[in-house]
Coordinates of C-alpha atoms in Angstrom, one line a residue:
Chain Z
X797 CA 37.9 95.7 138.8
X798 CA 40.2 98.7 138.8
X799 CA 42.5 99.6 141.7
X800 CA 40.9 102.8 143.1
X801 CA 44.2 103.8 144.7
X802 CA 45.6 104.7 141.3
X803 CA 44.6 107.5 138.9
X804 CA 42.8 106.4 135.7
X805 CA 45.5 104.5 133.7
X806 CA 48.1 104.8 136.5
X807 CA 49.9 108.0 135.3
X808 CA 49.2 111.3 137.1
X809 CA 47.6 114.1 135.0
X810 CA 50.7 116.2 134.8
X811 CA 52.6 113.3 133.2
X812 CA 49.8 112.6 130.8
X813 CA 49.6 116.2 129.7
X814 CA 53.4 116.2 129.1
X815 CA 53.2 112.9 127.1
X816 CA 50.1 114.2 125.2
X817 CA 52.0 117.3 124.1
X818 CA 54.9 115.2 122.9
X819 CA 52.5 112.9 120.9
X820 CA 50.9 115.9 119.2
X821 CA 54.3 117.3 118.2
X822 CA 55.3 113.9 117.0
X823 CA 52.2 113.7 114.8
X824 CA 52.9 117.2 113.5
X825 CA 56.4 116.2 112.5
X826 CA 56.1 112.5 111.3
X827 CA 59.1 110.4 112.1
X828 CA 60.9 113.0 114.2
X829 CA 61.8 111.7 117.7
X830 CA 60.3 114.1 120.4
X831 CA 62.1 114.0 123.7
X832 CA 59.9 113.5 126.7
X833 CA 60.3 113.1 130.5
X834 CA 59.9 109.4 130.7
X835 CA 58.7 108.2 134.1
X836 CA 59.7 105.2 136.2
X837 CA 57.1 102.6 135.6
X838 CA 56.3 99.6 137.8
X839 CA 58.2 97.3 135.4
X840 CA 61.7 97.2 134.2
X841 CA 63.1 99.1 131.1
X842 CA 62.9 96.7 128.2
X843 CA 59.5 95.5 129.1
X844 CA 57.7 98.3 127.2
X845 CA 57.8 101.2 129.6
X846 CA 57.7 103.7 126.6
X847 CA 54.8 101.9 125.0
X848 CA 52.9 101.7 128.4
X849 CA 53.3 105.4 129.0
X850 CA 52.0 106.3 125.5
X851 CA 49.1 103.8 125.9
X852 CA 48.2 105.3 129.3
X853 CA 48.2 108.9 127.9
X854 CA 46.0 108.0 124.9
X855 CA 43.6 105.5 126.5
X856 CA 40.0 106.3 127.2
X857 CA 37.7 104.2 129.5
X858 CA 35.8 102.9 126.5
X859 CA 38.9 101.5 124.8
X860 CA 39.3 97.8 124.1
X861 CA 43.0 96.9 124.5
X862 CA 45.0 94.2 122.9
X863 CA 48.7 93.6 123.8
X864 CA 51.0 91.5 121.7
X865 CA 54.6 90.4 122.2
X866 CA 56.2 89.2 118.9
X867 CA 52.7 88.6 117.7
X868 CA 51.6 86.5 120.6
X869 CA 48.8 87.6 123.1
X870 CA 49.8 84.9 125.7
X871 CA 53.5 85.6 126.6
X872 CA 54.5 87.0 130.0
X873 CA 55.1 90.6 128.7
X874 CA 51.8 90.8 126.9
X875 CA 49.8 89.3 129.7
X876 CA 51.3 91.4 132.4
X877 CA 50.8 94.7 130.5
X878 CA 47.2 93.7 129.7
X879 CA 46.6 93.0 133.4
X880 CA 48.2 96.3 134.3
X881 CA 45.7 98.3 132.3
X882 CA 42.8 96.1 133.5
X883 CA 43.7 96.9 137.0
X884 CA 44.6 100.6 136.7
X885 CA 42.2 101.7 134.0
X886 CA 39.5 99.1 134.1
X887 CA 39.4 98.9 130.3
X888 CA 38.1 95.9 128.4
X889 CA 40.7 93.7 126.8
X890 CA 40.7 91.3 123.8
X891 CA 43.0 89.0 121.9
X892 CA 41.1 89.7 118.6
X893 CA 42.8 92.3 116.4
X894 CA 39.5 93.2 114.8
X895 CA 37.8 93.9 118.2
X896 CA 40.6 96.1 119.6
X897 CA 40.6 99.9 119.5
X898 CA 44.1 100.2 120.9
X899 CA 46.9 97.6 120.3
X900 CA 50.2 97.8 122.1
X901 CA 52.8 95.8 120.4
X902 CA 56.3 94.5 120.8
X903 CA 58.0 93.9 117.6
X904 CA 55.1 92.9 115.3
X905 CA 52.3 94.5 113.3
X906 CA 49.2 92.3 113.3
X907 CA 48.5 90.3 110.1
X908 CA 44.9 91.4 110.1
X909 CA 44.8 94.8 108.4
X910 CA 44.3 97.7 110.8
X911 CA 41.4 100.1 110.5
X912 CA 40.9 103.9 110.9
X913 CA 39.3 103.3 114.3
X914 CA 42.5 101.8 115.8
X915 CA 45.6 103.1 117.4
X916 CA 48.8 101.0 117.3
X917 CA 51.4 101.7 120.0
X918 CA 54.9 100.3 119.6
X919 CA 57.4 99.5 122.3
X920 CA 60.8 100.8 121.1
X921 CA 64.2 99.9 122.6
X922 CA 66.5 102.1 120.5
X923 CA 64.6 104.9 118.7
X924 CA 67.6 106.4 116.9
X925 CA 68.1 104.6 113.5
X926 CA 71.6 106.1 113.3
X927 CA 72.7 105.2 116.8
X928 CA 74.9 102.1 115.9
X929 CA 76.6 104.2 113.2
X930 CA 77.1 107.4 115.2
X931 CA 77.0 107.1 119.1
X932 CA 76.9 110.8 119.8
X933 CA 73.4 112.4 120.3
X934 CA 74.7 115.8 119.2
X935 CA 75.8 114.3 115.8
X936 CA 72.7 112.2 115.2
X937 CA 70.6 115.3 115.9
X938 CA 72.6 117.2 113.3
X939 CA 72.2 114.3 110.8
X940 CA 68.4 114.6 111.2
X941 CA 68.4 118.4 111.1
X942 CA 70.3 118.3 107.8
X943 CA 68.6 115.1 106.5
X944 CA 72.2 113.9 105.9
X945 CA 71.4 110.2 105.8
X946 CA 74.3 109.1 103.5
X947 CA 75.7 107.0 106.3
X948 CA 72.7 104.8 106.4
X949 CA 72.8 104.1 102.6
X950 CA 76.5 103.3 103.1
X951 CA 75.6 100.7 105.8
X952 CA 73.0 99.1 103.5
X953 CA 75.6 99.1 100.7
X954 CA 78.2 97.4 102.9
X955 CA 75.5 94.7 103.6
X956 CA 75.3 94.1 99.8
X957 CA 79.1 94.2 99.4
X958 CA 79.6 91.5 102.1
X959 CA 76.5 89.3 101.7
X960 CA 75.3 90.0 98.2
X961 CA 72.0 91.5 99.5
X962 CA 70.7 93.7 102.2
X963 CA 71.1 91.4 105.2
X964 CA 69.2 93.7 107.7
X965 CA 66.1 91.6 108.5
X966 CA 64.5 93.6 111.4
X967 CA 64.4 97.2 112.5
X968 CA 64.8 98.0 108.9
X969 CA 65.2 101.8 108.4
X970 CA 62.4 103.7 106.7
X971 CA 62.0 107.2 105.3
X972 CA 58.8 108.9 106.5
X973 CA 56.9 111.3 104.3
X974 CA 60.0 112.1 102.3
X975 CA 61.9 113.6 105.2
X976 CA 62.9 111.8 108.4
X977 CA 64.7 108.4 108.5
X978 CA 63.0 106.4 111.3
X979 CA 63.6 103.2 113.1
X980 CA 60.3 101.2 112.9
X981 CA 61.3 99.4 116.2
X982 CA 62.6 95.8 115.8
X983 CA 59.6 94.6 113.7
X984 CA 60.7 92.0 111.0
X985 CA 61.2 93.8 107.6
X986 CA 58.3 91.6 106.5
X987 CA 56.0 94.1 108.4
X988 CA 57.6 97.2 106.8
X989 CA 55.1 97.5 104.0
X990 CA 52.2 97.6 106.6
X991 CA 53.7 100.9 108.0
X992 CA 53.0 102.6 104.7
X993 CA 49.6 104.2 104.0
X994 CA 48.2 102.6 107.2
X995 CA 44.6 103.8 108.1
X996 CA 45.5 103.6 111.9
X997 CA 47.4 106.0 114.0
X998 CA 50.8 104.6 114.8
X999 CA 52.7 105.8 118.0
X1000 CA 56.1 104.8 119.1
X1001 CA 57.3 105.1 122.7
X1002 CA 60.9 104.5 123.9
X1003 CA 60.9 104.7 127.7
X1004 CA 64.6 104.3 128.6
X1005 CA 65.7 106.5 125.7
X1006 CA 62.9 109.0 126.4
X1007 CA 61.6 109.5 122.9
X1008 CA 58.2 109.5 121.4
X1009 CA 57.5 109.5 117.6
X1010 CA 54.5 109.0 115.4
X1011 CA 53.1 108.2 112.0
X1012 CA 49.7 109.8 111.2
X1013 CA 47.3 107.6 109.2
X1014 CA 48.0 107.4 105.4
X1015 CA 51.6 108.6 105.7
X1016 CA 54.0 107.5 103.0
X1017 CA 56.6 105.2 104.6
X1018 CA 59.4 104.0 102.3
X1019 CA 61.9 101.2 103.2
X1020 CA 65.4 102.4 102.3
X1021 CA 66.9 100.5 99.3
X1022 CA 68.8 100.8 96.0
X1023 CA 67.4 100.8 92.4
X1024 CA 69.4 97.7 91.7
X1025 CA 68.7 96.1 95.1
X1026 CA 65.0 96.9 95.8
X1027 CA 63.6 96.3 99.2
X1028 CA 62.0 92.9 99.7
X1029 CA 59.8 91.8 102.6
X1030 CA 61.0 88.3 103.4
X1031 CA 59.7 85.4 105.6
X1032 CA 60.6 81.8 106.1
X1033 CA 59.7 79.9 102.9
X1034 CA 57.1 77.5 104.6
X1035 CA 53.4 77.4 105.4
X1036 CA 52.2 77.6 109.1
X1037 CA 52.2 74.1 110.6
X1038 CA 49.0 74.9 112.5
X1039 CA 46.7 76.9 110.2
X1040 CA 48.5 76.4 106.9
X1041 CA 48.8 80.1 106.1
X1042 CA 51.4 80.7 103.4
X1043 CA 51.2 84.5 103.7
X1044 CA 51.7 85.2 107.4
X1045 CA 55.0 85.8 109.2
X1046 CA 56.4 82.6 110.7
X1047 CA 58.4 81.7 113.9
X1048 CA 60.8 78.8 113.7
X1049 CA 60.2 76.4 116.7
X1050 CA 62.8 73.8 117.6
X1051 CA 60.9 70.6 118.5
X1052 CA 63.7 68.3 119.6
X1053 CA 67.5 68.1 119.8
X1054 CA 67.8 66.1 116.6
X1055 CA 67.2 68.9 114.2
X1056 CA 63.4 68.8 114.3
X1057 CA 61.6 72.0 113.7
X1058 CA 58.3 73.5 112.7
X1059 CA 57.2 76.9 111.5
X1060 CA 54.1 78.5 113.0
X1061 CA 52.5 81.9 112.7
X1062 CA 53.9 84.5 114.9
X1063 CA 50.5 86.2 115.1
X1064 CA 48.6 83.9 117.4
X1065 CA 45.2 85.6 116.9
X1066 CA 45.5 85.4 113.1
X1067 CA 46.6 81.8 113.4
X1068 CA 43.7 80.8 115.6
X1069 CA 41.1 82.5 113.4
X1070 CA 42.7 81.1 110.2
X1071 CA 42.7 77.6 111.7
X1072 CA 39.0 78.0 112.3
X1073 CA 38.6 79.3 108.8
X1074 CA 37.5 82.7 109.8
X1075 CA 40.4 85.0 109.3
Chain I
X1123 CA 38.1 137.1 142.8
X1124 CA 35.4 134.9 144.3
X1125 CA 34.3 131.4 143.4
X1126 CA 31.4 133.0 141.5
X1127 CA 33.8 134.2 138.9
X1128 CA 35.3 130.8 138.3
X1129 CA 33.4 128.3 136.1
X1130 CA 34.3 124.7 136.8
X1131 CA 36.9 122.8 134.8
X1132 CA 36.6 119.1 134.2
X1133 CA 34.2 117.4 136.5
X1134 CA 36.3 114.1 136.3
X1135 CA 39.8 115.2 135.4
X1136 CA 41.3 111.9 134.2
X1137 CA 38.3 110.7 132.1
X1138 CA 37.3 114.0 130.7
X1139 CA 40.9 114.8 129.8
X1140 CA 41.3 111.4 128.2
X1141 CA 38.2 112.0 126.0
X1142 CA 39.3 115.5 125.1
X1143 CA 42.8 114.4 124.2
X1144 CA 41.5 111.6 122.0
X1145 CA 39.5 114.1 120.1
X1146 CA 42.4 116.5 119.8
X1147 CA 44.8 113.6 118.7
X1148 CA 42.2 112.5 116.1
X1149 CA 41.9 116.1 114.7
X1150 CA 45.7 116.6 114.6
X1151 CA 46.4 113.1 113.1
X1152 CA 43.6 113.5 110.5
X1153 CA 43.6 117.1 109.3
X1154 CA 40.2 118.1 108.0
X1155 CA 38.3 116.2 110.7
X1156 CA 36.1 118.3 112.8
X1157 CA 35.6 116.9 116.3
X1158 CA 32.8 117.7 118.6
X1159 CA 34.0 117.9 122.2
X1160 CA 32.3 117.2 125.5
X1161 CA 33.3 120.6 126.7
X1162 CA 34.1 122.5 129.9
X1163 CA 33.1 126.1 129.6
X1164 CA 35.4 129.0 130.4
X1165 CA 34.6 132.8 130.8
X1166 CA 33.9 134.8 127.6
X1167 CA 35.3 135.2 125.0
X1168 CA 36.9 131.7 125.1
X1169 CA 34.9 129.0 123.4
X1170 CA 34.2 125.9 125.3
X1171 CA 36.3 123.9 122.8
X1172 CA 39.3 126.2 123.4
X1173 CA 38.8 126.0 127.2
X1174 CA 38.8 122.2 127.0
X1175 CA 42.1 122.3 125.0
X1176 CA 43.7 124.4 127.7
X1177 CA 42.5 122.1 130.4
X1178 CA 43.8 119.1 128.5
X1179 CA 47.2 120.3 127.4
X1180 CA 48.3 123.4 129.4
X1181 CA 49.7 123.5 132.9
X1182 CA 52.5 125.4 134.9
X1183 CA 55.1 124.0 132.5
X1184 CA 53.6 125.6 129.3
X1185 CA 54.1 129.3 128.8
X1186 CA 50.9 130.7 127.3
X1187 CA 50.3 133.8 125.3
X1188 CA 46.9 135.5 125.4
X1189 CA 46.1 137.6 122.3
X1190 CA 43.5 140.4 121.9
X1191 CA 40.1 140.0 123.6
X1192 CA 41.3 136.7 125.2
X1193 CA 43.6 138.7 127.3
X1194 CA 40.9 139.5 129.8
X1195 CA 41.0 139.5 133.6
X1196 CA 38.3 137.0 133.9
X1197 CA 40.1 134.6 131.6
X1198 CA 43.4 135.2 133.2
X1199 CA 41.9 134.3 136.6
X1200 CA 40.3 131.2 135.2
X1201 CA 43.6 130.1 133.6
X1202 CA 45.5 130.9 136.8
X1203 CA 43.2 128.7 138.8
X1204 CA 42.7 125.7 136.4
X1205 CA 46.1 125.6 134.5
X1206 CA 48.5 127.9 136.3
X1207 CA 50.3 128.5 133.0
X1208 CA 52.7 131.5 133.0
X1209 CA 51.4 134.2 130.8
X1210 CA 54.2 135.4 128.4
X1211 CA 54.9 137.4 125.2
X1212 CA 54.2 135.7 121.9
X1213 CA 57.9 135.0 121.2
X1214 CA 58.2 132.8 124.3
X1215 CA 54.9 131.0 124.1
X1216 CA 54.5 127.2 123.9
X1217 CA 50.8 127.8 123.4
X1218 CA 48.9 130.9 122.2
X1219 CA 45.2 131.7 122.4
X1220 CA 43.2 134.2 120.4
X1221 CA 41.2 134.8 117.3
X1222 CA 43.1 134.8 114.1
X1223 CA 43.2 138.6 113.7
X1224 CA 44.5 139.0 117.3
X1225 CA 47.3 136.5 116.7
X1226 CA 48.8 138.5 113.9
X1227 CA 51.6 139.0 113.1
X1228 CA 51.8 135.2 112.9
X1229 CA 55.6 135.0 112.4
X1230 CA 56.2 136.1 116.0
X1231 CA 55.6 132.6 117.3
X1232 CA 58.2 129.9 117.8
X1233 CA 58.8 127.5 114.9
X1234 CA 61.3 125.3 116.6
X1235 CA 64.9 124.8 115.6
X1236 CA 66.4 122.3 113.0
X1237 CA 67.7 120.1 115.9
X1238 CA 64.5 120.4 118.0
X1239 CA 61.5 121.1 115.6
X1240 CA 59.2 120.1 118.4
X1241 CA 60.0 123.3 120.3
X1242 CA 57.4 125.2 118.3
X1243 CA 54.3 127.0 119.4
X1244 CA 50.8 125.5 119.2
X1245 CA 48.3 128.2 118.2
X1246 CA 44.7 127.8 119.5
X1247 CA 42.8 129.8 117.0
X1248 CA 39.4 130.6 118.7
X1249 CA 36.3 131.8 117.1
X1250 CA 37.1 130.0 113.9
X1251 CA 34.5 130.0 111.1
X1252 CA 34.1 126.4 110.2
X1253 CA 31.5 127.2 107.6
X1254 CA 33.8 129.5 105.4
X1255 CA 34.9 128.4 102.0
X1256 CA 37.0 125.2 102.4
X1257 CA 40.6 124.9 101.4
X1258 CA 41.9 121.6 99.9
X1259 CA 44.5 119.7 102.0
X1260 CA 46.9 116.9 101.3
X1261 CA 49.7 115.3 103.3
X1262 CA 50.3 112.9 106.3
X1263 CA 47.0 111.9 107.9
X1264 CA 44.9 112.5 104.8
X1265 CA 43.8 109.8 102.5
X1266 CA 43.8 111.5 99.0
X1267 CA 42.5 115.0 99.9
X1268 CA 40.6 116.7 102.7
X1269 CA 38.9 120.0 103.0
X1270 CA 38.8 122.5 105.8
X1271 CA 38.0 126.2 106.2
X1272 CA 41.1 128.1 107.0
X1273 CA 41.3 131.8 108.2
X1274 CA 44.1 132.7 105.8
X1275 CA 45.3 129.8 103.6
X1276 CA 48.5 131.6 102.4
X1277 CA 49.7 131.9 106.0
X1278 CA 49.3 128.2 106.5
X1279 CA 51.0 127.5 103.1
X1280 CA 53.9 129.7 104.1
X1281 CA 54.1 127.9 107.5
X1282 CA 54.1 124.4 105.7
X1283 CA 57.0 125.7 103.5
X1284 CA 59.2 125.8 106.6
X1285 CA 58.6 122.1 107.3
X1286 CA 60.0 120.4 109.5
X1287 CA 59.9 123.7 111.3
X1288 CA 56.7 125.7 111.8
X1289 CA 53.9 126.2 114.3
X1290 CA 50.8 123.9 114.6
X1291 CA 47.3 125.2 114.8
X1292 CA 44.2 124.0 116.7
X1293 CA 41.0 125.7 115.4
X1294 CA 38.1 126.0 117.7
X1295 CA 34.6 127.5 117.9
X1296 CA 31.7 126.6 120.2
X1297 CA 32.2 122.9 121.0
X1298 CA 33.9 122.1 117.7
X1299 CA 37.6 121.6 117.0
X1300 CA 39.9 120.9 114.1
X1301 CA 43.7 120.9 113.8
X1302 CA 46.2 121.7 111.2
X1303 CA 49.8 120.4 111.7
X1304 CA 52.7 122.0 109.9
X1305 CA 53.0 118.9 107.8
X1306 CA 49.7 119.6 105.8
X1307 CA 50.1 120.9 102.3
X1308 CA 47.6 123.7 101.4
X1309 CA 46.2 123.9 97.8

């Protein structure tokens, strides 16, 4: 049942038009962060207000929505966003990646390959990849205008100088279509290769920071690296303790206070299907 | 002006708008795709597809330029009622509506700035001939290559050369729609 007191998908039509225009400009300039007038949402910043606004502006009544939080369908954040759209848009929801037409995600890309019939919406905390290197917005804007990304290469180099390898393990910066450097949101770098040449439309919403950006399907996305230190997608060197998958991204779960631990798939749907033998 | 002169807009604003936007998004994200819209008609000469684009994207915050035959009293009234977009000169427009010939010279329109490339015009090229000889396209949104009829491929190639600046185009005719963002390479 949807709440009749709300407009379809909660947002008013003026707001949706504004967000839709920002999304189209984001698609036209892949990787560029389009400013938008982010609204107050009935959830706190940091809970995915950017993703929720993008999802609301793109959603149609026929969509089947999946929401994941660090790969899991059953955490508080994922459950409450799913319920939010059940109530305000009356859309069908699912936990199966293959059945969803829209997937809103916090910090993971599903293990099951996406298709051209799907749209993936990311929740983004800090959209500006250069922010921790240059706090001034005027300067980061100039950096993007001039494609002057040397600072980022220096940061990766300093990782190598200190640790012997690039230690950045999530929110690993990428170059989009040979032009803009983009923060892929705090997905593990294990997921970076899935950004490249993806058949699905990928949209990024940062509510507090008021930015929307996008990757059209089949866009070339390259993780920044060096010739002698090529990018490597890493994961814990174990198999999942539940389904046995050796290829999916794993969470480390502490099981007692005596050093006991287990590794399980972060993607709950993939794990469940794989355990049944159907993934 | 009486109600007789005003054809209806969307019958269900939120749901019709959502469907129309999804079609526009798909067209813009996958250049070469031709979408068929469930359309809302406007007064001649605007095509139902272009009228649907206006209803979906334009409102009182988006300066609109009407070019050539599209700058008609009936269409001005329809836009005033349904969108309330301020009508402006080409240089100041966020959206421009007209057939390709009327939109010339095409370099009048905003292409954004290096700091804000999003502040560029979106051209709604109405009366587009989808059946003309197709041009080969590559770039973001396209797996290998795509093909789409363009009114003047050189103009789109020159626009792409400005990337990340440049205008973006939505091509409409009847109830059909395609889009060509500035990121698309023309061959």
